[in-house]
Amino acid sequence: MNHMINKEELKNQIILALNLEGMQPADIDDAAPLFGEGLGLDSIDALELLMVMDKNYGIKFANKEESKAVLASIDTMAEYIDNHRTK
Amino acid sequence: MRIAVTGIGIVSALGVGKQANQENLLAGNSGVAAPQILNTLHKEWPVGEVKLTNEQLRQLLEIPSVTPEINRNVLLGTLAAREALQDASLSNEQVRQLMLVNGTTVGGMDLTENSVDRWFQGDYSDINAICQHEAGSTAEMISTFIGTAQNSVTISTACSSALNAIIFAANQMRQGQVKRVLAGGVEALTRFHLNGFGSLGILSEKICRPFHEDRDGINLGEGAAYLLLEDENEALNRGAHIYGYIAGYANRCDAFHQTASSPDGEGAFLSMQDALRLAGLQPCDIQYINAHGTATPNNDASEAQAIERLFGTPFQSPRWQEPRSTKNLTGHTTSASGSIEAVFCLMLMHARGYQYVLTNAFGFGGNDSSLVLSCKPADLPLPGDNMDGKNTPNENHRGNKAISTTSIYSVEEDADTKPYLTPMQARRTSPQMRRLIVAAKRALSEANIDIPDAIIVSTRWGGITPTVSLLKSMIENGEEGFSPSLFMQSTHNTPASTLAIVLGCHGYNCTFSCGNHSAQMAQTDAYLQLAGTDIKNVLVCEYEEEQEDWQKLLRTTKIDNIKTAKALVLSCN
């Protein structure tokens, strides 16, 4: 199994992919929801995050519901990446 | 006054010409199938293609094959425009005097996406094709082919472009500026926008099912349609056949999200409500609604909600007859859908004996337009008439408004834009877009206005920076890995819709992309809006980005491109 993912690195990838200029990794709470009430991301951001998962970790989702649960927070994303990354 | 439709021309997946389109429309035959003409790897996404190659289109148009390559948008547009003029039986001189108002977004993208890798490597031998990329060049070329001598106008508000072209033309006629206008739109399928819509995750792998419980997305389509709009007096004088009348129209903005519609469909509600208001009609007068109905879960839910709010009955109830949306027949013809479906409405109106029909076309950024067509003569109020009680003209106010420029702002290169936008708001804006927002906020503040009544933007190239990024992504990765954020920023009306969302402006929202007279047309429209409606002020902006690779290409042509982010406020008493 690959080494555990560094959450700060993941947050930096998200900040870059979503063009969140001026935001620091520390501004994103590990456990808080990324969508809706938390950070406030929307469905287009979700598509960009799926591209991050594919490009950086070789993870593709066949089913929309599953990806929704994985993209819920930094914690859920990190856990899924640790268990499913292919690169 | 009365605006009659005296000529129609159409080409879509249902066929070439009004006869083929009418037969297939009334029979409910779908022209949607796996891509045959478009050179794409994505055979899983059915599309509504016009089943003719560019070479076959040239033969139909009798354009000699020795002339330079012509993009598909121009070929499709010329085919439909020629039919409309022949249908209207105009003389050569009448055609020469005619203005074309065109709605389009892709311009010559089909040529661009095939050649851009060479261009970016420094091969500038395709100057002809580079010039055709510009959305406004499509209308200029169509004008030349059909023989009009007037400057054309191009409106680019994504999927509502063609309906907004009809609205702008009708406004010009209502105010006595012109007696005849050829208005409509065209959009050819390209890999660029097929992959763009694909990246948004909204393309269906089946024939789409508008308003169906199990709907799962759009089929893209292509085509063109134009309507010859004519002052009724002129039409009667020359004994023209009248298909119907423009009874009312409106454009309003959802101001919610760049690609998603609001849950309550506020923009759609307002555009339908205000179209009925201009027509002097009640909701019960409308016998048929041709919905935008793209078959995405989001659009159809939002639009049905807006219809139920305004008309008081669910859109799925028997009050509303089938088909409700024709996107499953033609695919979503994006910038052309407004005029293609206006033609379908005229056909259905005659086949089924409707008097009043309403049709919707909604674009990115919640650019929502509605048009009411009537089979019997319908009066449109003249500027200054009481909008709620038409036919009671108030001579004291007609065309008598004093219009003044309250403030103008350009924003310097190093301006600090951070205080004006949160990182979340700023994440889908280029630095230049942020400068435009600052310019707009400063101009509005100077004019003591929080939310303007309307927003009108001129831009030749729109989001050229995200467009070039996507083109480079196509060069590197082919049809893989298109960024949805970049695609939704690549349309010409991104600045206007971003301003509407940031400012919370639900009013009229339009974008002009017609070469070096774009800014002049935006101002003309602002004056039409102020003189012809009850609004008090308009935010008028000029927007141009500077993209390094694109600048290099433009240097080989004679086209100027000057970086601009300018805002001014026009107000009337």
XYZ file of C-alpha atoms in Angstrom, chain B:
573
model
C -47.405 48.942 -34.071
C -47.414 45.448 -35.512
C -44.440 43.246 -36.424
C -45.291 40.524 -38.920
C -43.238 37.446 -39.782
C -43.185 37.303 -43.575
C -40.420 34.836 -44.311
C -38.885 31.810 -42.614
C -35.826 29.721 -43.370
C -34.631 26.743 -41.378
C -32.119 23.911 -41.373
C -31.860 21.404 -38.534
C -31.508 17.695 -37.826
C -35.076 17.433 -39.146
C -33.905 18.457 -42.599
C -33.098 21.314 -44.938
C -35.886 23.809 -45.445
C -39.255 24.538 -43.937
C -41.113 21.711 -45.652
C -38.871 18.918 -44.357
C -38.783 20.492 -40.903
C -42.555 20.877 -40.736
C -43.244 17.297 -41.873
C -40.833 15.790 -39.349
C -41.919 18.132 -36.549
C -45.593 17.270 -36.967
C -44.832 13.557 -37.315
C -42.582 13.673 -34.228
C -39.624 12.151 -36.091
C -36.309 12.613 -34.305
C -33.148 13.542 -36.205
C -30.938 12.655 -33.228
C -28.432 9.831 -33.826
C -24.783 8.870 -33.278
C -22.411 11.470 -34.784
C -21.737 10.884 -38.488
C -20.480 14.253 -39.742
C -18.704 15.620 -36.664
C -15.222 14.144 -36.329
C -15.413 13.087 -32.691
C -14.400 10.054 -30.649
C -17.535 10.437 -28.552
C -19.897 8.167 -30.466
C -21.697 7.495 -27.176
C -23.289 10.946 -27.236
C -26.100 11.116 -29.824
C -26.370 14.467 -31.604
C -28.862 16.271 -33.820
C -26.705 16.794 -36.896
C -27.610 18.386 -40.192
C -26.735 15.310 -42.246
C -24.688 17.091 -44.888
C -20.925 17.541 -45.009
C -19.490 21.022 -45.492
C -18.744 20.099 -49.097
C -22.370 19.074 -49.667
C -23.541 22.320 -48.054
C -21.298 24.281 -50.430
C -22.768 22.430 -53.385
C -26.305 23.194 -52.208
C -25.338 26.855 -51.883
C -23.532 26.757 -55.245
C -20.373 28.182 -53.706
C -17.441 27.301 -56.000
C -15.013 24.938 -54.322
C -12.038 27.068 -55.371
C -12.993 29.792 -52.867
C -11.273 29.635 -49.458
C -12.559 27.269 -46.796
C -15.788 28.449 -45.163
C -16.801 27.401 -41.672
C -19.889 25.290 -41.083
C -21.656 28.028 -39.115
C -21.601 30.321 -42.163
C -22.734 27.521 -44.489
C -25.697 26.530 -42.301
C -26.610 30.158 -41.640
C -26.485 31.137 -45.302
C -28.696 28.197 -46.246
C -31.427 29.214 -43.788
C -31.076 32.966 -44.444
C -31.415 32.471 -48.215
C -34.557 30.411 -47.756
C -36.117 33.097 -45.529
C -35.453 35.791 -48.132
C -36.789 33.698 -51.001
C -39.810 32.802 -48.887
C -40.489 36.494 -48.256
C -40.139 37.339 -51.990
C -38.070 40.464 -51.351
C -36.557 42.367 -54.264
C -32.770 42.610 -54.569
C -32.937 46.238 -53.466
C -35.051 45.335 -50.424
C -32.489 42.667 -49.522
C -29.645 45.159 -49.966
C -31.296 47.473 -47.401
C -31.874 44.657 -44.932
C -30.072 44.341 -41.613
C -29.124 40.876 -40.344
C -29.248 40.362 -36.570
C -27.562 37.057 -35.810
C -27.153 35.012 -32.666
C -24.183 32.677 -32.432
C -21.405 31.575 -30.107
C -19.081 29.092 -31.812
C -18.238 31.278 -34.842
C -15.667 29.444 -36.937
C -14.642 27.044 -34.172
C -14.877 24.032 -36.500
C -11.995 25.435 -38.564
C -10.127 26.682 -35.482
C -10.137 23.322 -33.700
C -8.737 21.587 -36.777
C -5.924 24.078 -37.363
C -5.052 25.680 -34.054
C -2.117 23.339 -33.347
C -0.421 24.664 -36.505
C -1.303 28.249 -35.603
C 0.232 27.971 -32.153
C 3.398 26.534 -33.721
C 3.779 29.745 -35.708
C 2.151 28.680 -38.999
C -0.003 31.683 -39.809
C -0.802 30.734 -43.405
C -4.512 30.244 -42.514
C -5.291 33.942 -42.016
C -8.686 33.389 -43.623
C -9.614 30.735 -41.055
C -8.155 32.722 -38.139
C -10.416 35.662 -39.076
C -13.440 33.355 -39.202
C -12.998 32.370 -35.548
C -14.627 35.601 -34.433
C -18.360 35.113 -33.668
C -19.232 38.384 -35.404
C -17.572 37.333 -38.660
C -20.271 34.681 -39.190
C -22.977 37.316 -39.704
C -20.681 39.434 -41.892
C -20.037 36.476 -44.190
C -23.714 35.454 -44.296
C -24.619 39.075 -45.138
C -22.205 39.007 -48.055
C -23.576 35.707 -49.363
C -27.213 36.824 -49.195
C -26.497 40.279 -50.603
C -27.287 42.715 -47.803
C -25.220 45.885 -47.703
C -25.956 46.872 -44.103
C -23.708 46.250 -41.092
C -24.777 43.068 -39.361
C -25.309 42.761 -35.616
C -24.211 39.741 -33.588
C -25.605 38.864 -30.195
C -23.832 36.181 -28.209
C -25.609 35.104 -25.048
C -24.985 31.349 -25.427
C -28.180 29.300 -25.801
C -30.546 32.304 -25.821
C -28.592 34.128 -28.598
C -31.110 33.635 -31.435
C -34.107 34.652 -29.342
C -32.241 37.732 -28.154
C -31.476 38.555 -31.799
C -35.237 38.509 -32.479
C -35.858 40.658 -29.391
C -33.225 43.239 -30.378
C -34.621 43.371 -33.930
C -38.175 43.828 -32.626
C -37.039 46.629 -30.301
C -35.399 48.440 -33.205
C -38.591 48.121 -35.244
C -40.844 49.194 -32.368
C -38.935 52.419 -32.158
C -39.191 53.090 -35.828
C -35.483 52.565 -36.546
C -36.078 50.030 -39.327
C -38.978 48.507 -41.256
C -37.474 45.072 -41.945
C -34.918 42.896 -40.174
C -33.700 39.366 -40.785
C -33.247 37.913 -37.300
C -32.301 34.515 -35.942
C -29.283 32.411 -35.159
C -26.975 29.603 -36.118
C -24.789 27.068 -34.352
C -22.732 24.284 -35.890
C -21.597 21.292 -33.866
C -17.925 21.309 -32.939
C -15.735 19.038 -30.832
C -15.070 22.069 -28.641
C -18.605 22.519 -27.415
C -19.532 18.826 -27.486
C -16.644 18.163 -25.094
C -17.493 21.316 -23.169
C -21.040 20.151 -22.471
C -19.615 16.677 -21.855
C -17.283 18.087 -19.177
C -20.321 19.535 -17.403
C -21.603 15.967 -17.110
C -24.948 16.812 -18.725
C -24.917 14.882 -22.027
C -27.267 11.913 -22.322
C -26.263 8.667 -24.019
C -29.870 8.141 -25.167
C -32.295 10.299 -27.105
C -33.098 12.950 -24.536
C -36.415 12.985 -22.648
C -37.452 16.549 -21.761
C -39.587 16.807 -18.602
C -39.576 13.014 -18.204
C -39.042 11.636 -14.698
C -36.045 9.614 -15.915
C -34.482 12.358 -18.009
C -30.702 12.274 -17.796
C -29.372 15.100 -19.907
C -28.981 16.853 -23.211
C -28.333 15.806 -26.808
C -26.490 18.587 -28.593
C -27.717 19.643 -32.008
C -26.951 22.112 -34.769
C -28.817 24.215 -37.279
C -29.994 27.670 -38.198
C -33.223 29.576 -38.607
C -34.081 33.130 -39.580
C -37.327 35.054 -39.521
C -37.980 38.042 -41.714
C -39.609 40.563 -39.399
C -41.508 43.288 -41.194
C -43.616 46.283 -40.222
C -47.171 45.090 -40.942
C -47.902 48.124 -43.154
C -44.939 47.296 -45.398
C -45.980 43.658 -45.542
C -49.582 44.497 -46.468
C -48.470 47.058 -49.063
C -46.455 44.486 -50.943
C -48.999 41.719 -50.439
C -46.653 39.487 -48.471
C -47.798 36.246 -46.842
C -47.928 36.708 -43.056
C -47.100 33.678 -40.898
C -47.842 35.395 -37.619
C -46.963 38.310 -35.385
C -44.483 39.121 -32.629
C -46.885 39.756 -29.742
C -44.488 40.170 -26.805
C -41.027 39.332 -25.533
C -38.624 39.810 -22.659
C -35.148 38.889 -21.524
C -34.395 38.637 -17.808
C -31.542 37.162 -15.792
C -31.667 34.360 -13.254
C -28.485 35.822 -11.668
C -27.963 32.566 -9.800
C -25.143 30.475 -11.276
C -23.098 30.353 -14.477
C -24.507 26.972 -15.563
C -27.284 25.964 -13.141
C -30.817 27.369 -12.987
C -32.249 28.510 -9.655
C -34.671 26.081 -7.946
C -37.616 28.487 -8.275
C -36.704 29.552 -11.838
C -36.777 33.256 -11.018
C -35.197 34.401 -14.292
C -37.553 32.240 -16.377
C -40.549 33.416 -14.328
C -39.636 37.070 -14.901
C -38.961 36.684 -18.633
C -42.285 34.884 -19.250
C -44.188 37.326 -17.029
C -42.726 40.391 -18.748
C -43.232 38.936 -22.238
C -46.937 38.512 -21.404
C -47.008 42.020 -19.961
C -45.613 43.555 -23.160
C -48.159 41.523 -25.119
C -50.971 42.749 -22.871
C -51.974 39.128 -22.251
C -52.961 37.070 -19.231
C -51.462 33.623 -18.540
C -54.796 32.020 -19.541
C -54.417 33.433 -23.085
C -51.398 31.227 -23.856
C -52.464 27.951 -25.472
C -49.107 26.320 -25.935
C -45.667 26.641 -24.354
C -42.559 25.560 -26.217
C -40.252 25.177 -23.229
C -36.476 25.437 -23.315
C -36.715 21.857 -21.948
C -33.141 20.650 -22.394
C -33.844 17.402 -20.487
C -31.260 18.030 -17.778
C -32.731 17.298 -14.343
C -31.912 20.875 -13.295
C -33.253 22.909 -16.250
C -36.538 21.080 -16.561
C -37.284 21.161 -12.817
C -36.501 24.876 -12.629
C -38.429 25.776 -15.797
C -41.465 23.687 -14.793
C -41.439 25.424 -11.414
C -41.376 28.859 -13.089
C -44.253 27.858 -15.406
C -46.311 26.576 -12.496
C -45.675 29.799 -10.543
C -46.825 31.984 -13.434
C -49.596 29.886 -14.971
C -50.908 28.224 -11.822
C -50.954 24.720 -13.309
C -48.183 22.115 -13.264
C -46.404 21.860 -16.624
C -47.115 18.116 -16.651
C -50.881 18.659 -16.390
C -53.159 18.142 -19.435
C -53.524 21.975 -19.658
C -50.235 21.867 -21.590
C -50.132 19.929 -24.822
C -47.273 17.823 -26.131
C -44.530 17.981 -27.175
C -43.677 20.848 -24.712
C -40.042 20.703 -25.899
C -38.561 19.665 -29.258
C -35.019 19.012 -28.003
C -35.516 15.249 -28.501
C -36.188 15.888 -32.212
C -33.378 18.328 -33.071
C -31.037 18.067 -30.112
C -30.240 21.285 -28.255
C -29.194 23.620 -31.055
C -27.753 26.022 -28.449
C -27.336 29.530 -29.952
C -29.782 28.688 -32.775
C -32.478 27.140 -30.598
C -34.398 30.397 -30.055
C -35.111 30.968 -33.751
C -35.414 27.292 -34.764
C -38.083 26.816 -32.099
C -39.821 30.105 -32.949
C -40.248 28.669 -36.462
C -41.554 25.398 -34.955
C -44.056 27.427 -32.905
C -45.384 29.139 -36.046
C -45.765 25.702 -37.669
C -47.561 24.199 -34.655
C -49.721 27.306 -34.357
C -51.087 26.825 -37.876
C -51.341 23.037 -37.665
C -53.248 23.134 -34.382
C -55.101 26.440 -34.602
C -53.473 28.161 -31.610
C -53.762 31.917 -31.341
C -51.015 32.610 -28.794
C -47.891 30.552 -28.234
C -45.013 31.236 -25.863
C -41.469 30.010 -26.461
C -38.458 30.054 -24.127
C -34.703 29.995 -24.691
C -32.311 30.084 -21.753
C -28.546 30.592 -21.905
C -25.527 30.178 -19.624
C -25.505 32.594 -16.732
C -29.297 32.355 -16.486
C -29.849 34.484 -19.589
C -33.577 33.791 -19.917
C -35.638 34.930 -22.905
C -39.303 34.476 -23.776
C -41.234 35.300 -26.933
C -45.004 35.351 -27.533
C -46.157 34.688 -31.100
C -49.685 35.328 -32.326
C -51.389 34.046 -35.472
C -53.625 37.140 -35.591
C -52.520 40.801 -35.747
C -51.009 41.806 -32.393
C -50.210 45.353 -31.309
C -46.939 46.138 -29.578
C -46.880 49.294 -27.460
C -44.774 52.125 -28.828
C -42.113 53.663 -26.589
C -43.855 55.798 -24.001
C -47.134 53.908 -24.125
C -48.499 52.743 -20.835
C -47.088 49.212 -20.685
C -49.976 47.760 -18.705
C -52.749 49.272 -20.747
C -51.492 49.207 -24.284
C -53.343 51.067 -27.014
C -53.629 54.036 -24.662
C -50.622 55.978 -25.881
C -49.432 58.843 -23.775
C -48.109 61.312 -26.335
C -46.443 63.445 -23.668
C -43.928 60.797 -22.813
C -43.355 59.024 -26.084
C -39.677 59.027 -26.998
C -39.245 62.106 -24.855
C -36.810 60.835 -22.258
C -33.590 62.687 -21.560
C -30.795 60.124 -21.323
C -27.559 61.011 -19.606
C -24.242 59.331 -18.908
C -23.761 59.405 -15.185
C -20.332 57.902 -14.810
C -17.553 56.074 -16.606
C -14.839 53.914 -15.114
C -11.820 52.118 -16.463
C -9.734 50.256 -13.950
C -5.972 50.558 -13.883
C -3.854 47.460 -14.356
C -2.594 47.212 -10.752
C -5.928 47.882 -9.031
C -6.511 45.820 -5.906
C -9.606 43.780 -6.685
C -9.554 41.693 -3.489
C -11.863 43.907 -1.398
C -14.583 43.527 -4.032
C -14.767 39.740 -4.230
C -14.418 36.810 -1.827
C -12.047 33.990 -2.909
C -15.159 31.871 -3.605
C -16.645 34.562 -5.873
C -13.290 35.183 -7.534
C -12.464 31.530 -8.280
C -14.083 31.562 -11.725
C -12.929 34.980 -12.808
C -9.840 36.038 -14.724
C -7.879 39.041 -13.405
C -9.408 41.070 -16.252
C -12.922 39.958 -15.273
C -12.215 41.135 -11.728
C -11.144 44.520 -13.057
C -14.447 44.759 -14.921
C -16.360 43.992 -11.721
C -14.450 46.747 -9.917
C -15.078 49.203 -12.768
C -18.788 48.353 -12.709
C -19.055 48.713 -8.933
C -17.275 52.078 -9.003
C -19.424 53.404 -11.848
C -22.617 52.272 -10.103
C -21.505 53.758 -6.799
C -20.781 57.097 -8.497
C -24.310 56.987 -9.941
C -25.781 56.066 -6.522
C -27.107 52.758 -7.826
C -26.861 49.436 -5.964
C -28.377 47.164 -8.590
C -28.657 48.365 -12.190
C -31.920 47.827 -14.117
C -30.077 46.213 -17.055
C -26.570 45.065 -18.025
C -25.259 45.272 -21.604
C -21.718 44.212 -22.524
C -19.711 44.422 -25.724
C -16.857 42.003 -26.360
C -15.382 40.721 -29.620
C -13.692 37.638 -28.200
C -15.425 37.033 -24.882
C -13.518 34.541 -22.745
C -10.550 34.105 -25.066
C -8.186 33.107 -22.206
C -10.211 30.048 -21.112
C -10.955 29.303 -24.788
C -7.227 29.146 -25.622
C -6.573 27.007 -22.514
C -9.210 24.524 -23.723
C -7.826 24.559 -27.279
C -4.367 23.786 -25.865
C -5.862 21.005 -23.788
C -7.367 19.577 -27.012
C -3.952 19.765 -28.706
C -2.320 17.908 -25.791
C -5.000 15.477 -24.648
C -7.472 15.320 -27.541
C -11.022 14.879 -26.347
C -10.061 14.038 -22.760
C -9.841 16.119 -19.636
C -11.843 19.208 -20.645
C -12.229 21.495 -17.635
C -15.878 22.371 -16.901
C -14.868 25.599 -15.131
C -12.913 26.802 -18.152
C -15.716 25.821 -20.551
C -18.314 27.791 -18.674
C -16.022 30.842 -18.688
C -15.351 30.567 -22.417
C -18.661 31.973 -23.683
C -18.974 35.588 -24.797
C -21.624 36.405 -22.227
C -19.538 35.334 -19.225
C -18.732 38.974 -18.294
C -22.411 40.023 -18.462
C -23.664 37.044 -16.478
C -20.847 37.271 -13.924
C -21.788 40.921 -13.336
C -25.460 39.950 -12.971
C -24.609 37.264 -10.418
C -22.215 39.482 -8.413
C -24.615 42.457 -8.475
C -27.845 40.421 -8.082
C -29.331 41.971 -11.230
C -32.390 40.146 -12.633
C -32.954 42.748 -15.385
C -32.273 42.651 -19.126
C -28.854 41.159 -19.887
C -27.281 41.178 -23.326
C -23.882 40.791 -25.015
C -22.848 42.146 -28.421
C -19.949 40.538 -30.294
C -19.900 42.225 -33.668
C -16.367 43.219 -34.519
C -15.283 46.798 -34.107
C -18.825 48.079 -33.774
C -19.649 45.905 -30.736
C -19.437 48.826 -28.299
C -21.576 51.016 -30.542
C -24.299 48.325 -30.728
C -24.241 47.891 -26.948
C -24.871 51.633 -26.577
C -27.611 51.536 -29.218
C -29.297 48.751 -27.283
C -28.946 50.692 -24.022
C -30.755 53.648 -25.611
C -33.455 51.309 -26.963
C -33.952 49.870 -23.494
C -34.102 53.277 -21.790
C -36.389 54.860 -24.374
C -38.597 51.840 -24.960
C -39.154 50.334 -21.515
C -39.800 51.616 -18.003
C -36.247 51.040 -16.745
C -34.250 53.975 -15.389
C -30.616 52.983 -15.863
C -28.318 50.594 -17.723
C -24.822 49.410 -16.871
C -22.917 49.329 -20.179
C -19.519 47.611 -20.246
C -16.717 46.994 -22.698
C -14.624 43.900 -22.107
C -11.599 42.437 -23.822
C -8.916 40.086 -22.571
C -5.364 39.867 -23.811
C -4.170 36.319 -24.358
C -0.571 36.009 -25.499
C -0.968 33.222 -28.086
C -4.110 34.823 -29.464
C -2.465 38.239 -29.720
C 0.261 36.645 -31.847
C -2.381 35.243 -34.203
C -4.257 38.518 -34.394
C -1.075 40.375 -35.342
C -1.108 38.360 -38.578
C -4.622 39.626 -39.354
C -5.775 43.208 -39.494
C -7.960 42.741 -36.413
C -7.214 44.960 -33.405
C -7.554 43.615 -29.927
C -7.136 46.086 -27.118
C -7.444 44.941 -23.537
C -10.386 46.729 -21.932
C -12.455 46.676 -18.760
C -14.672 49.722 -18.908
C -18.031 50.419 -17.301
C -20.450 53.293 -17.686
C -23.938 53.985 -16.408
C -26.618 55.497 -18.627
C -29.661 56.912 -16.835
C -32.862 58.648 -17.819
C -35.210 60.938 -15.964
